[in-house]
Amino acid sequence: MTSLLSLLGRGALAGGAAGVVSGGFSWLLAEPLLDKAVRLEAAREEASGGSAAAEVFSRSTQHAGLLVAAVLTGAAIGILFAVVYAILHRRDPDAEPWRRSLMLAGAGFTGVWLLPFLRYPANPPGVGDPGTIDTRVNAWLAAIGIGVIAVALAWRLQGWLAERGRSAPQRQLAVTAIMLAALASLFALPDNPDAVTAPATLVWDFRVLSAASMGLLWGGLAVGFGLLGLRVARAGTAPSRRGVERSELGPSVV
Amino acid sequence: MSASAAPQVRPAAGLVVHPLRDGLIATAAVIVALVALDAVFLDQGALLSPVLGKVATSANYVHEFAHDGRHLLAGPCH
């Protein structure tokens, strides 16, 4: 048996660990690029007459900030993931934990990151006007909302069609239709108002690394949460005395 | 299995739910997670301004600290 708290713990643990992996990866591979972009930004500000604004934190502190941000993001996403997982698990407790973890993380990755990214891809430092930040934040949040709604709809619709015994092509085409509708509404959102002035290679290298760190974050969460779920499932069904004790203690201890 | 050990008997893989307690826990967990995501992706000084006052907005500590992560994880940044 499982309690909500143990699911939340698994989510925070798997997400935090995925954040360490993703943050470590971007510290090693993405920071050189970020540093380059920051230097270009400062050089351009100086060339245009103004002096570069004094930075609150040094670059090395911001490097550490990247790691902290990745771990925090991972743990937070892991907790939200666990809440959704708990809802699914309550509705249908017999699903295999590994498969469900991978499916749910795939859905989260698509809805929370991939769909919004297609509309508003990541930009390196130096792109982005402080004056338009509110517009950009609102548009970005709207894009995440559309992505999450689309994925949830697709998930429910595919389950509903499967229950009614519809064939795989019908289910998959229905999911594709929802994704296309989501893309259409994403592109109905206003364009990013800022001009991308950084060199195109820098911008695209940055976007690829951004995709890789998000992939590591969600992938790590899926693998970690799935493995923890398997481990608990095995302990719960093990005929050994220890396994029985654990499943008896579970609900009353936590 | 003793009756006192399990509050609700469910299949072995099921979720043990105490509606009130778990509702509160889930709400608190979601709030904590959203505050963390707000700090990493959205904050422009509001989070620290109750403690630091106006300087929290002008220096934008949380934003500057999470700056690289905000860019890399595809959040909008200045």
Short mmCIF file of C-alpha atoms in Angstrom, two decimals, chain A residues 84 87-89 91-92 100 103-104 107 147-166 170-172 174-176 178-179:
data_model
loop_
_atom_site.label_atom_id
_atom_site.label_comp_id
_atom_site.label_asym_id
_atom_site.label_seq_id
_atom_site.Cartn_x
_atom_site.Cartn_y
_atom_site.Cartn_z
CA VAL A 84 -0.89 13.91 -10.28
CA ILE A 87 -4.66 10.93 -8.39
CA LEU A 88 -4.05 8.44 -11.22
CA HIS A 89 -2.95 5.77 -8.77
CA ARG A 91 -8.30 5.87 -9.69
CA ASP A 92 -6.48 2.82 -11.05
CA ARG A 100 3.06 4.85 -15.47
CA MET A 103 4.10 7.84 -19.44
CA LEU A 104 3.28 10.60 -16.98
CA ALA A 107 3.13 13.78 -20.87
CA GLY A 147 0.23 22.65 -23.30
CA VAL A 148 -0.99 21.15 -20.02
CA ILE A 149 -4.67 21.27 -21.04
CA ALA A 150 -3.88 19.67 -24.40
CA VAL A 151 -1.91 16.83 -22.84
CA ALA A 152 -4.54 16.20 -20.16
CA LEU A 153 -7.27 16.15 -22.80
CA ALA A 154 -5.27 13.80 -25.00
CA TRP A 155 -4.61 11.50 -22.03
CA ARG A 156 -8.29 11.34 -21.04
CA LEU A 157 -9.54 10.98 -24.59
CA GLN A 158 -7.13 8.15 -25.37
CA GLY A 159 -8.19 6.33 -22.17
CA TRP A 160 -11.86 6.85 -22.95
CA LEU A 161 -11.48 5.59 -26.51
CA ALA A 162 -9.50 2.59 -25.28
CA GLU A 163 -12.30 1.73 -22.82
CA ARG A 164 -14.79 1.81 -25.66
CA GLY A 165 -12.60 -0.60 -27.60
CA ARG A 166 -11.56 1.79 -30.37
CA GLN A 170 -8.37 5.95 -34.15
CA ARG A 171 -6.94 6.71 -30.72
CA GLN A 172 -3.64 7.96 -32.07
CA ALA A 174 -7.49 11.63 -32.02
CA VAL A 175 -4.42 12.45 -29.92
CA THR A 176 -2.71 13.93 -32.99
CA ILE A 178 -5.61 17.47 -30.11
CA MET A 179 -1.89 18.20 -30.46
#
